[in-house]
Every structure is written in structure tokens, then in C-alpha cells.
Amino acid sequence: MTKGYLDYQSASPVDPRVVEAMIPHMTEHFGNPSILFRSDGDSARQALEDARGQVARFVGADPSEIVFTSGATEANNMALKGVALKLQSKGKHIISSVVEHRSVVTPLKYLERLGFEVTSLPVDEIEHVRQVIQYYCVRWMIEVFFRVLKSGCRVEERRFEHIDRLLSCLAVYLIVAWRTLYVCRVGRGCPDISCEAVFEPAEWKSVWNVIHRTTPPSVPPRLGEMVRLVAQLGGYVNRKHCDPPGPQTIWLGLQRMHDFALSWQLFGPDARAGPKLV
């Protein structure tokens, strides 16, 4: 009888490439990366910071936002307790499900003892399951949206003398964040539609010309292809088997695309002939 293992989310074998990369740090460069004085911990510290930078680039975050923990239990406790206690003035109602892992259930019980209200949604029927999945999908999109607002637009770094100026700035950045996330999600969900469903002719033609150094095709390319080209302007490595681009590279690419599109409209082949200076 063939056995199947269906709990990879809980525990899974280590990828051989990870084992190969970690062996030197478990046998030779095993120093404490947090030690105060210079020692063998220097190489461990450098490896840790390199890994932090790689993860940050992969998820579109700043390296200072990446915190390594010992595992899911510590991470779940840190996230649930930290966020709930920091934002308790805005609400103390937490929605969960009855099938959460113990590392989630235990901190939720702790928060209940502190006065938080915890609702555990049932999953006894298929409709219950679909509802919970829908909740999680909506929550995830909200998290991605605010990550774009924070890491892409860097709205927290803006400093103004008056709140009304900040609110005006925030209103503009909310539109920018929505546009960035829209391009990212539609490019993944509908990659085969025409790129003109999202981009103006001057936008996609100018980007095509800059990336390929050739005349744009007469037929607009697919949206998925065009999103990758835009993200390439923002630092995305556009290879055949790479994952689709994330919000950060798309956000940076859209900024450059705007400049190229304006130049295309003014000086490109489609520009209207204006009065000549003599």
C-alpha cells in the first residue's frame, strides 16, 4: 500500500539545496552572529544579512522589515499578540477558524483572558469552508495593498507640518497603490488578454521600444508579457521560468513607464507634427 503525506504545511523534508547551503554554517562558520566583539561570528552575521536581503527582495520589502524566528510558533505568537495589543484601541474582536494550529489557538486564548473577543468560524460544511477561504483571500489582498502603500509608496516616510497635507498625499498614494496592485493582479489572473486593457498605446509602445530596442508590433502584446516588461524597468529579472513580478518592481517600473510614455507622446512616431522653430 502506497502511503501519502499531506501535511507539508506543518512539516516537510528539507530541500537538498538548502542542506548544501547550510552545511558550511553548521560545521565551519557556526559563530554567534549577534556577539558584540569581532570573532568567528562575523561570517555568520554576514550570511544572515545576505539571507535577509534575499528574502526582502523576494517579497518586496525592506531588509529591516524581515525578522527571522525559530519557527511558526514564535512567529505566530509575535504576530498575533503584537498586532492585537498595539491596535486594541481600534477594536478587540478577532476572527479565526476552528481548525487553526495550536500555535494560533494558544495565543488567542491568552488574548481572550486580556479581554479580547475571539470568534472561531465553523468548517463543518462545504459552504462554511468556502466562506472562511473567502475571508482569508480578502484579508490577504488587504495586507498586500497596505504593503504596497508602505514599502512601494513609502507613505510612512512622508513628513508634513499639517495633517491636511498628509491626508491629501495619502489620497494620491492610495490611488497609486491601487493602480500598482491592479496591474499586478490582473497581469497574473488574465495574462492572455490584450495589454491595452490596462495600458495606453503610448505606455506599452514606449516600454517595448526601450526594452527590446525594436519597433513595437502592430498587434498589442499579451498583458502578462507586458507586465513583465514594465516590472523589468523596476529591477525584475525577466526570465522564462521566474515567478511573476511582485508589487514593488511593478511600482518602480510604472514610474519609469510614465516618463517613457510622455516622451513617446511628445517625440515618438505617433507624435503630432507641431510648429517648427526657424
PDB file of C-alpha atoms in Angstrom:
ATOM      1  CA  MET A   1       0.000   0.000   0.000  1.00  0.00           C
ATOM      2  CA  THR A   2       1.392   3.397  -1.013  1.00  0.00           C
ATOM      3  CA  LYS A   3       1.333   5.993   1.739  1.00  0.00           C
ATOM      4  CA  GLY A   4       0.734   9.671   1.040  1.00  0.00           C
ATOM      5  CA  TYR A   5       1.889  12.578   3.191  1.00  0.00           C
ATOM      6  CA  LEU A   6      -0.462  15.563   3.030  1.00  0.00           C
ATOM      7  CA  ASP A   7       0.807  17.777   5.852  1.00  0.00           C
ATOM      8  CA  TYR A   8       3.679  19.652   4.211  1.00  0.00           C
ATOM      9  CA  GLN A   9       2.397  22.906   5.690  1.00  0.00           C
ATOM     10  CA  SER A  10       3.185  21.534   9.147  1.00  0.00           C
ATOM     11  CA  ALA A  11       6.489  19.794   8.424  1.00  0.00           C
ATOM     12  CA  SER A  12       8.331  18.853   5.271  1.00  0.00           C
ATOM     13  CA  PRO A  13      11.723  17.434   4.261  1.00  0.00           C
ATOM     14  CA  VAL A  14      14.466  19.979   3.706  1.00  0.00           C
ATOM     15  CA  ASP A  15      15.308  20.770   0.101  1.00  0.00           C
ATOM     16  CA  PRO A  16      18.765  19.301  -0.747  1.00  0.00           C
ATOM     17  CA  ARG A  17      19.862  22.739  -1.985  1.00  0.00           C
ATOM     18  CA  VAL A  18      19.068  24.211   1.424  1.00  0.00           C
ATOM     19  CA  VAL A  19      21.043  21.443   3.136  1.00  0.00           C
ATOM     20  CA  GLU A  20      24.026  22.107   0.872  1.00  0.00           C
ATOM     21  CA  ALA A  21      23.887  25.857   1.581  1.00  0.00           C
ATOM     22  CA  MET A  22      23.569  25.382   5.356  1.00  0.00           C
ATOM     23  CA  ILE A  23      26.268  22.732   5.938  1.00  0.00           C
ATOM     24  CA  PRO A  24      29.164  25.272   5.977  1.00  0.00           C
ATOM     25  CA  HIS A  25      27.371  27.346   8.626  1.00  0.00           C
ATOM     26  CA  MET A  26      26.703  24.283  10.776  1.00  0.00           C
ATOM     27  CA  THR A  27      30.234  22.896  10.587  1.00  0.00           C
ATOM     28  CA  GLU A  28      32.679  25.770   9.923  1.00  0.00           C
ATOM     29  CA  HIS A  29      31.042  29.206  10.231  1.00  0.00           C
ATOM     30  CA  PHE A  30      28.999  28.470  13.332  1.00  0.00           C
ATOM     31  CA  GLY A  31      29.813  31.614  15.315  1.00  0.00           C
ATOM     32  CA  ASN A  32      27.211  33.703  17.103  1.00  0.00           C
ATOM     33  CA  PRO A  33      26.099  36.431  14.641  1.00  0.00           C
ATOM     34  CA  SER A  34      24.934  38.690  17.499  1.00  0.00           C
ATOM     35  CA  ILE A  35      28.165  38.698  19.506  1.00  0.00           C
ATOM     36  CA  LEU A  36      29.470  42.178  20.374  1.00  0.00           C
ATOM     37  CA  PHE A  37      33.164  41.748  19.606  1.00  0.00           C
ATOM     38  CA  ARG A  38      34.758  40.597  16.358  1.00  0.00           C
ATOM     39  CA  SER A  39      35.117  36.852  16.135  1.00  0.00           C
ATOM     40  CA  ASP A  40      34.011  33.891  14.102  1.00  0.00           C
ATOM     41  CA  GLY A  41      30.533  35.378  14.301  1.00  0.00           C
ATOM     42  CA  ASP A  42      31.407  37.860  11.529  1.00  0.00           C
ATOM     43  CA  SER A  43      30.902  35.330   8.738  1.00  0.00           C
ATOM     44  CA  ALA A  44      27.677  34.104  10.322  1.00  0.00           C
ATOM     45  CA  ARG A  45      26.446  37.680  10.652  1.00  0.00           C
ATOM     46  CA  GLN A  46      27.234  38.421   7.002  1.00  0.00           C
ATOM     47  CA  ALA A  47      25.448  35.253   5.863  1.00  0.00           C
ATOM     48  CA  LEU A  48      22.428  36.191   7.956  1.00  0.00           C
ATOM     49  CA  GLU A  49      22.247  39.683   6.473  1.00  0.00           C
ATOM     50  CA  ASP A  50      22.677  38.304   2.946  1.00  0.00           C
ATOM     51  CA  ALA A  51      19.754  35.946   3.559  1.00  0.00           C
ATOM     52  CA  ARG A  52      17.698  38.811   4.993  1.00  0.00           C
ATOM     53  CA  GLY A  53      18.318  40.846   1.838  1.00  0.00           C
ATOM     54  CA  GLN A  54      17.383  37.931  -0.433  1.00  0.00           C
ATOM     55  CA  VAL A  55      14.082  37.373   1.387  1.00  0.00           C
ATOM     56  CA  ALA A  56      13.332  41.102   1.328  1.00  0.00           C
ATOM     57  CA  ARG A  57      13.852  41.304  -2.435  1.00  0.00           C
ATOM     58  CA  PHE A  58      11.700  38.223  -2.972  1.00  0.00           C
ATOM     59  CA  VAL A  59       8.684  39.552  -1.045  1.00  0.00           C
ATOM     60  CA  GLY A  60       9.158  43.211  -1.994  1.00  0.00           C
ATOM     61  CA  ALA A  61      10.071  44.502   1.469  1.00  0.00           C
ATOM     62  CA  ASP A  62      12.883  46.417   3.127  1.00  0.00           C
ATOM     63  CA  PRO A  63      15.557  44.234   4.804  1.00  0.00           C
ATOM     64  CA  SER A  64      14.844  45.966   8.128  1.00  0.00           C
ATOM     65  CA  GLU A  65      11.297  44.544   7.956  1.00  0.00           C
ATOM     66  CA  ILE A  66      12.483  40.913   7.794  1.00  0.00           C
ATOM     67  CA  VAL A  67      12.640  39.216  11.206  1.00  0.00           C
ATOM     68  CA  PHE A  68      13.843  35.626  11.458  1.00  0.00           C
ATOM     69  CA  THR A  69      12.276  33.471  14.176  1.00  0.00           C
ATOM     70  CA  SER A  70      12.889  29.943  15.443  1.00  0.00           C
ATOM     71  CA  GLY A  71       9.701  28.679  13.810  1.00  0.00           C
ATOM     72  CA  ALA A  72       5.976  29.126  13.289  1.00  0.00           C
ATOM     73  CA  THR A  73       5.099  29.030  17.000  1.00  0.00           C
ATOM     74  CA  GLU A  74       7.290  32.012  17.838  1.00  0.00           C
ATOM     75  CA  ALA A  75       6.235  33.867  14.682  1.00  0.00           C
ATOM     76  CA  ASN A  76       2.504  33.339  15.304  1.00  0.00           C
ATOM     77  CA  ASN A  77       2.783  34.447  18.933  1.00  0.00           C
ATOM     78  CA  MET A  78       4.767  37.533  17.957  1.00  0.00           C
ATOM     79  CA  ALA A  79       2.344  38.499  15.177  1.00  0.00           C
ATOM     80  CA  LEU A  80      -0.944  37.846  16.991  1.00  0.00           C
ATOM     81  CA  LYS A  81      -0.030  39.301  20.356  1.00  0.00           C
ATOM     82  CA  GLY A  82       1.965  42.187  18.916  1.00  0.00           C
ATOM     83  CA  VAL A  83      -0.672  43.380  16.457  1.00  0.00           C
ATOM     84  CA  ALA A  84      -3.627  42.799  18.802  1.00  0.00           C
ATOM     85  CA  LEU A  85      -2.068  44.695  21.700  1.00  0.00           C
ATOM     86  CA  LYS A  86      -0.801  47.550  19.542  1.00  0.00           C
ATOM     87  CA  LEU A  87      -4.161  48.085  17.802  1.00  0.00           C
ATOM     88  CA  GLN A  88      -6.524  47.265  20.653  1.00  0.00           C
ATOM     89  CA  SER A  89      -7.704  50.868  20.789  1.00  0.00           C
ATOM     90  CA  LYS A  90      -9.209  50.355  17.307  1.00  0.00           C
ATOM     91  CA  GLY A  91     -11.005  47.111  18.135  1.00  0.00           C
ATOM     92  CA  LYS A  92     -10.697  43.951  20.202  1.00  0.00           C
ATOM     93  CA  HIS A  93     -12.564  41.429  18.035  1.00  0.00           C
ATOM     94  CA  ILE A  94     -10.512  38.664  16.381  1.00  0.00           C
ATOM     95  CA  ILE A  95     -11.976  36.258  13.814  1.00  0.00           C
ATOM     96  CA  SER A  96     -10.384  32.826  13.429  1.00  0.00           C
ATOM     97  CA  SER A  97     -11.493  29.294  12.479  1.00  0.00           C
ATOM     98  CA  VAL A  98     -11.914  26.084  14.457  1.00  0.00           C
ATOM     99  CA  VAL A  99      -9.129  24.311  12.536  1.00  0.00           C
ATOM    100  CA  GLU A 100      -6.276  26.659  13.475  1.00  0.00           C
ATOM    101  CA  HIS A 101      -2.982  25.223  14.667  1.00  0.00           C
ATOM    102  CA  ARG A 102      -2.234  25.145  18.374  1.00  0.00           C
ATOM    103  CA  SER A 103       0.382  27.868  17.890  1.00  0.00           C
ATOM    104  CA  VAL A 104      -2.514  30.132  16.851  1.00  0.00           C
ATOM    105  CA  VAL A 105      -5.165  28.876  19.280  1.00  0.00           C
ATOM    106  CA  THR A 106      -2.978  29.281  22.382  1.00  0.00           C
ATOM    107  CA  PRO A 107      -2.133  32.994  21.901  1.00  0.00           C
ATOM    108  CA  LEU A 108      -5.793  33.645  21.015  1.00  0.00           C
ATOM    109  CA  LYS A 109      -6.852  32.120  24.343  1.00  0.00           C
ATOM    110  CA  TYR A 110      -4.285  34.329  26.046  1.00  0.00           C
ATOM    111  CA  LEU A 111      -5.775  37.391  24.335  1.00  0.00           C
ATOM    112  CA  GLU A 112      -9.259  36.294  25.417  1.00  0.00           C
ATOM    113  CA  ARG A 113      -8.094  36.417  29.021  1.00  0.00           C
ATOM    114  CA  LEU A 114      -6.992  40.009  28.379  1.00  0.00           C
ATOM    115  CA  GLY A 115     -10.485  40.979  27.270  1.00  0.00           C
ATOM    116  CA  PHE A 116     -10.399  40.325  23.513  1.00  0.00           C
ATOM    117  CA  GLU A 117     -13.392  38.715  21.804  1.00  0.00           C
ATOM    118  CA  VAL A 118     -12.434  35.743  19.616  1.00  0.00           C
ATOM    119  CA  THR A 119     -14.845  34.258  17.078  1.00  0.00           C
ATOM    120  CA  SER A 120     -13.992  30.820  15.668  1.00  0.00           C
ATOM    121  CA  LEU A 121     -15.785  30.187  12.379  1.00  0.00           C
ATOM    122  CA  PRO A 122     -17.073  26.619  11.789  1.00  0.00           C
ATOM    123  CA  VAL A 123     -15.974  24.498   8.825  1.00  0.00           C
ATOM    124  CA  ASP A 124     -18.421  21.591   9.164  1.00  0.00           C
ATOM    125  CA  GLU A 125     -19.993  22.111   5.744  1.00  0.00           C
ATOM    126  CA  ILE A 126     -18.558  22.992   2.348  1.00  0.00           C
ATOM    127  CA  GLU A 127     -20.231  26.408   2.407  1.00  0.00           C
ATOM    128  CA  HIS A 128     -18.531  27.157   5.728  1.00  0.00           C
ATOM    129  CA  VAL A 129     -15.190  26.228   4.218  1.00  0.00           C
ATOM    130  CA  ARG A 130     -15.775  28.428   1.180  1.00  0.00           C
ATOM    131  CA  GLN A 131     -16.731  31.344   3.398  1.00  0.00           C
ATOM    132  CA  VAL A 132     -13.581  31.018   5.514  1.00  0.00           C
ATOM    133  CA  ILE A 133     -11.407  30.771   2.393  1.00  0.00           C
ATOM    134  CA  GLN A 134     -13.075  33.887   1.010  1.00  0.00           C
ATOM    135  CA  TYR A 135     -12.356  35.747   4.246  1.00  0.00           C
ATOM    136  CA  TYR A 136      -8.699  34.772   4.084  1.00  0.00           C
ATOM    137  CA  CYS A 137      -8.428  35.764   0.414  1.00  0.00           C
ATOM    138  CA  VAL A 138      -9.887  39.208   1.137  1.00  0.00           C
ATOM    139  CA  ARG A 139      -7.626  39.645   4.152  1.00  0.00           C
ATOM    140  CA  TRP A 140      -4.571  38.696   2.114  1.00  0.00           C
ATOM    141  CA  MET A 141      -5.378  41.254  -0.580  1.00  0.00           C
ATOM    142  CA  ILE A 142      -5.787  43.941   2.083  1.00  0.00           C
ATOM    143  CA  GLU A 143      -2.371  43.031   3.510  1.00  0.00           C
ATOM    144  CA  VAL A 144      -0.755  43.203   0.062  1.00  0.00           C
ATOM    145  CA  PHE A 145      -2.442  46.561  -0.620  1.00  0.00           C
ATOM    146  CA  PHE A 146      -1.051  48.107   2.553  1.00  0.00           C
ATOM    147  CA  ARG A 147       2.369  46.602   1.887  1.00  0.00           C
ATOM    148  CA  VAL A 148       2.372  48.392  -1.467  1.00  0.00           C
ATOM    149  CA  LEU A 149       1.321  51.589   0.295  1.00  0.00           C
ATOM    150  CA  LYS A 150       4.065  51.187   2.896  1.00  0.00           C
ATOM    151  CA  SER A 151       7.004  49.655   1.011  1.00  0.00           C
ATOM    152  CA  GLY A 152       6.272  50.890  -2.507  1.00  0.00           C
ATOM    153  CA  CYS A 153       4.917  54.375  -1.853  1.00  0.00           C
ATOM    154  CA  ARG A 154       6.833  54.643   1.460  1.00  0.00           C
ATOM    155  CA  VAL A 155       3.985  56.680   2.869  1.00  0.00           C
ATOM    156  CA  GLU A 156       5.344  56.410   6.418  1.00  0.00           C
ATOM    157  CA  GLU A 157       8.423  58.392   5.426  1.00  0.00           C
ATOM    158  CA  ARG A 158       6.445  61.459   4.348  1.00  0.00           C
ATOM    159  CA  ARG A 159       6.654  64.369   6.768  1.00  0.00           C
ATOM    160  CA  PHE A 160       4.282  67.355   6.647  1.00  0.00           C
ATOM    161  CA  GLU A 161       3.594  70.231   9.010  1.00  0.00           C
ATOM    162  CA  HIS A 162      -0.197  69.821   8.902  1.00  0.00           C
ATOM    163  CA  ILE A 163      -2.476  66.788   8.859  1.00  0.00           C
ATOM    164  CA  ASP A 164      -4.492  68.106   5.900  1.00  0.00           C
ATOM    165  CA  ARG A 165      -1.380  67.956   3.724  1.00  0.00           C
ATOM    166  CA  LEU A 166      -0.725  64.390   4.814  1.00  0.00           C
ATOM    167  CA  LEU A 167      -4.318  63.404   4.023  1.00  0.00           C
ATOM    168  CA  SER A 168      -4.037  64.864   0.523  1.00  0.00           C
ATOM    169  CA  CYS A 169      -0.796  62.987  -0.036  1.00  0.00           C
ATOM    170  CA  LEU A 170      -2.344  59.794   1.311  1.00  0.00           C
ATOM    171  CA  ALA A 171      -5.313  60.133  -1.052  1.00  0.00           C
ATOM    172  CA  VAL A 172      -2.965  60.274  -4.044  1.00  0.00           C
ATOM    173  CA  TYR A 173      -0.876  57.349  -2.813  1.00  0.00           C
ATOM    174  CA  LEU A 174      -3.994  55.244  -2.256  1.00  0.00           C
ATOM    175  CA  ILE A 175      -4.756  55.626  -5.962  1.00  0.00           C
ATOM    176  CA  VAL A 176      -1.149  54.787  -6.852  1.00  0.00           C
ATOM    177  CA  ALA A 177      -1.205  51.704  -4.597  1.00  0.00           C
ATOM    178  CA  TRP A 178      -4.499  50.564  -6.107  1.00  0.00           C
ATOM    179  CA  ARG A 179      -3.138  51.009  -9.641  1.00  0.00           C
ATOM    180  CA  THR A 180       0.004  49.035  -8.772  1.00  0.00           C
ATOM    181  CA  LEU A 181      -1.919  46.173  -7.189  1.00  0.00           C
ATOM    182  CA  TYR A 182      -4.439  46.178 -10.051  1.00  0.00           C
ATOM    183  CA  VAL A 183      -1.711  45.788 -12.666  1.00  0.00           C
ATOM    184  CA  CYS A 184      -0.080  43.037 -10.606  1.00  0.00           C
ATOM    185  CA  ARG A 185      -3.258  41.012 -10.031  1.00  0.00           C
ATOM    186  CA  VAL A 186      -4.812  41.412 -13.492  1.00  0.00           C
ATOM    187  CA  GLY A 187      -1.491  40.532 -15.083  1.00  0.00           C
ATOM    188  CA  ARG A 188      -1.482  37.256 -13.172  1.00  0.00           C
ATOM    189  CA  GLY A 189      -5.187  36.479 -13.456  1.00  0.00           C
ATOM    190  CA  CYS A 190      -5.691  37.425 -17.129  1.00  0.00           C
ATOM    191  CA  PRO A 191      -2.239  37.164 -18.759  1.00  0.00           C
ATOM    192  CA  ASP A 192      -3.553  36.376 -22.247  1.00  0.00           C
ATOM    193  CA  ILE A 193      -5.768  39.409 -22.814  1.00  0.00           C
ATOM    194  CA  SER A 194      -4.548  42.420 -24.774  1.00  0.00           C
ATOM    195  CA  CYS A 195      -2.277  44.720 -22.816  1.00  0.00           C
ATOM    196  CA  GLU A 196      -4.394  47.678 -23.970  1.00  0.00           C
ATOM    197  CA  ALA A 197      -6.987  46.564 -21.439  1.00  0.00           C
ATOM    198  CA  VAL A 198      -4.658  48.157 -18.873  1.00  0.00           C
ATOM    199  CA  PHE A 199      -2.025  50.226 -20.695  1.00  0.00           C
ATOM    200  CA  GLU A 200      -2.410  53.107 -23.123  1.00  0.00           C
ATOM    201  CA  PRO A 201      -0.734  52.682 -26.548  1.00  0.00           C
ATOM    202  CA  ALA A 202       1.945  55.234 -25.676  1.00  0.00           C
ATOM    203  CA  GLU A 203       2.712  53.313 -22.483  1.00  0.00           C
ATOM    204  CA  TRP A 204       3.206  49.835 -23.882  1.00  0.00           C
ATOM    205  CA  LYS A 205       4.847  51.010 -27.111  1.00  0.00           C
ATOM    206  CA  SER A 206       7.424  53.131 -25.299  1.00  0.00           C
ATOM    207  CA  VAL A 207       8.265  50.325 -22.863  1.00  0.00           C
ATOM    208  CA  TRP A 208       8.542  47.821 -25.723  1.00  0.00           C
ATOM    209  CA  ASN A 209      10.903  50.136 -27.582  1.00  0.00           C
ATOM    210  CA  VAL A 210      13.099  50.731 -24.520  1.00  0.00           C
ATOM    211  CA  ILE A 211      13.344  47.029 -23.562  1.00  0.00           C
ATOM    212  CA  HIS A 212      13.593  45.394 -26.999  1.00  0.00           C
ATOM    213  CA  ARG A 213      15.171  48.278 -28.940  1.00  0.00           C
ATOM    214  CA  THR A 214      12.842  47.471 -31.830  1.00  0.00           C
ATOM    215  CA  THR A 215       9.729  48.970 -33.390  1.00  0.00           C
ATOM    216  CA  PRO A 216       6.605  47.987 -31.395  1.00  0.00           C
ATOM    217  CA  PRO A 217       4.430  45.325 -33.067  1.00  0.00           C
ATOM    218  CA  SER A 218       1.241  46.300 -34.849  1.00  0.00           C
ATOM    219  CA  VAL A 219      -0.765  43.984 -32.577  1.00  0.00           C
ATOM    220  CA  PRO A 220      -0.563  44.787 -28.838  1.00  0.00           C
ATOM    221  CA  PRO A 221       1.240  42.038 -26.879  1.00  0.00           C
ATOM    222  CA  ARG A 222      -0.374  39.956 -24.168  1.00  0.00           C
ATOM    223  CA  LEU A 223      -0.928  41.617 -20.813  1.00  0.00           C
ATOM    224  CA  GLY A 224       1.194  39.061 -18.941  1.00  0.00           C
ATOM    225  CA  GLU A 225       4.156  39.742 -21.213  1.00  0.00           C
ATOM    226  CA  MET A 226       3.722  43.494 -20.903  1.00  0.00           C
ATOM    227  CA  VAL A 227       3.536  43.431 -17.098  1.00  0.00           C
ATOM    228  CA  ARG A 228       6.856  41.580 -17.012  1.00  0.00           C
ATOM    229  CA  LEU A 229       8.424  44.229 -19.259  1.00  0.00           C
ATOM    230  CA  VAL A 230       7.153  47.023 -17.024  1.00  0.00           C
ATOM    231  CA  ALA A 231       8.473  45.209 -13.936  1.00  0.00           C
ATOM    232  CA  GLN A 232      11.808  44.759 -15.707  1.00  0.00           C
ATOM    233  CA  LEU A 233      12.153  48.539 -15.670  1.00  0.00           C
ATOM    234  CA  GLY A 234      11.839  48.289 -11.879  1.00  0.00           C
ATOM    235  CA  GLY A 235      14.547  45.670 -11.431  1.00  0.00           C
ATOM    236  CA  TYR A 236      12.624  42.450 -12.112  1.00  0.00           C
ATOM    237  CA  VAL A 237      14.738  39.658 -13.617  1.00  0.00           C
ATOM    238  CA  ASN A 238      12.605  38.672 -16.608  1.00  0.00           C
ATOM    239  CA  ARG A 239      13.473  35.039 -17.190  1.00  0.00           C
ATOM    240  CA  LYS A 240      11.237  32.358 -18.645  1.00  0.00           C
ATOM    241  CA  HIS A 241      10.770  30.269 -15.505  1.00  0.00           C
ATOM    242  CA  CYS A 242      10.838  33.082 -12.935  1.00  0.00           C
ATOM    243  CA  ASP A 243       7.796  33.762 -10.759  1.00  0.00           C
ATOM    244  CA  PRO A 244       5.529  36.636 -11.857  1.00  0.00           C
ATOM    245  CA  PRO A 245       6.726  40.079 -10.718  1.00  0.00           C
ATOM    246  CA  GLY A 246       5.609  41.471  -7.387  1.00  0.00           C
ATOM    247  CA  PRO A 247       4.150  44.860  -6.477  1.00  0.00           C
ATOM    248  CA  GLN A 248       7.471  46.551  -5.711  1.00  0.00           C
ATOM    249  CA  THR A 249       9.129  46.021  -9.102  1.00  0.00           C
ATOM    250  CA  ILE A 250       5.853  46.882 -10.838  1.00  0.00           C
ATOM    251  CA  TRP A 251       5.551  50.080  -8.788  1.00  0.00           C
ATOM    252  CA  LEU A 252       9.081  51.151  -9.732  1.00  0.00           C
ATOM    253  CA  GLY A 253       8.506  50.154 -13.352  1.00  0.00           C
ATOM    254  CA  LEU A 254       5.284  52.159 -13.581  1.00  0.00           C
ATOM    255  CA  GLN A 255       7.163  55.277 -12.517  1.00  0.00           C
ATOM    256  CA  ARG A 256       9.686  54.867 -15.314  1.00  0.00           C
ATOM    257  CA  MET A 257       6.961  53.895 -17.782  1.00  0.00           C
ATOM    258  CA  HIS A 258       5.217  57.198 -17.131  1.00  0.00           C
ATOM    259  CA  ASP A 259       8.342  59.112 -18.162  1.00  0.00           C
ATOM    260  CA  PHE A 260       8.872  56.985 -21.278  1.00  0.00           C
ATOM    261  CA  ALA A 261       5.208  57.292 -22.301  1.00  0.00           C
ATOM    262  CA  LEU A 262       5.338  61.084 -22.004  1.00  0.00           C
ATOM    263  CA  SER A 263       8.465  61.166 -24.175  1.00  0.00           C
ATOM    264  CA  TRP A 264       6.793  58.843 -26.678  1.00  0.00           C
ATOM    265  CA  GLN A 265       3.781  61.137 -26.931  1.00  0.00           C
ATOM    266  CA  LEU A 266       5.971  64.212 -27.440  1.00  0.00           C
ATOM    267  CA  PHE A 267       8.763  62.859 -29.646  1.00  0.00           C
ATOM    268  CA  GLY A 268       7.793  59.332 -30.743  1.00  0.00           C
ATOM    269  CA  PRO A 269       6.465  58.135 -34.137  1.00  0.00           C
ATOM    270  CA  ASP A 270       2.884  58.796 -33.016  1.00  0.00           C
ATOM    271  CA  ALA A 271       3.597  62.408 -32.037  1.00  0.00           C
ATOM    272  CA  ARG A 272       1.641  65.008 -33.964  1.00  0.00           C
ATOM    273  CA  ALA A 273       3.687  67.322 -36.137  1.00  0.00           C
ATOM    274  CA  GLY A 274       3.848  70.672 -34.406  1.00  0.00           C
ATOM    275  CA  PRO A 275       5.167  74.073 -35.492  1.00  0.00           C
ATOM    276  CA  LYS A 276       8.842  74.080 -36.354  1.00  0.00           C
ATOM    277  CA  LEU A 277      11.271  76.594 -34.945  1.00  0.00           C
ATOM    278  CA  VAL A 278      13.205  78.520 -37.594  1.00  0.00           C
TER     279      VAL A 278
END
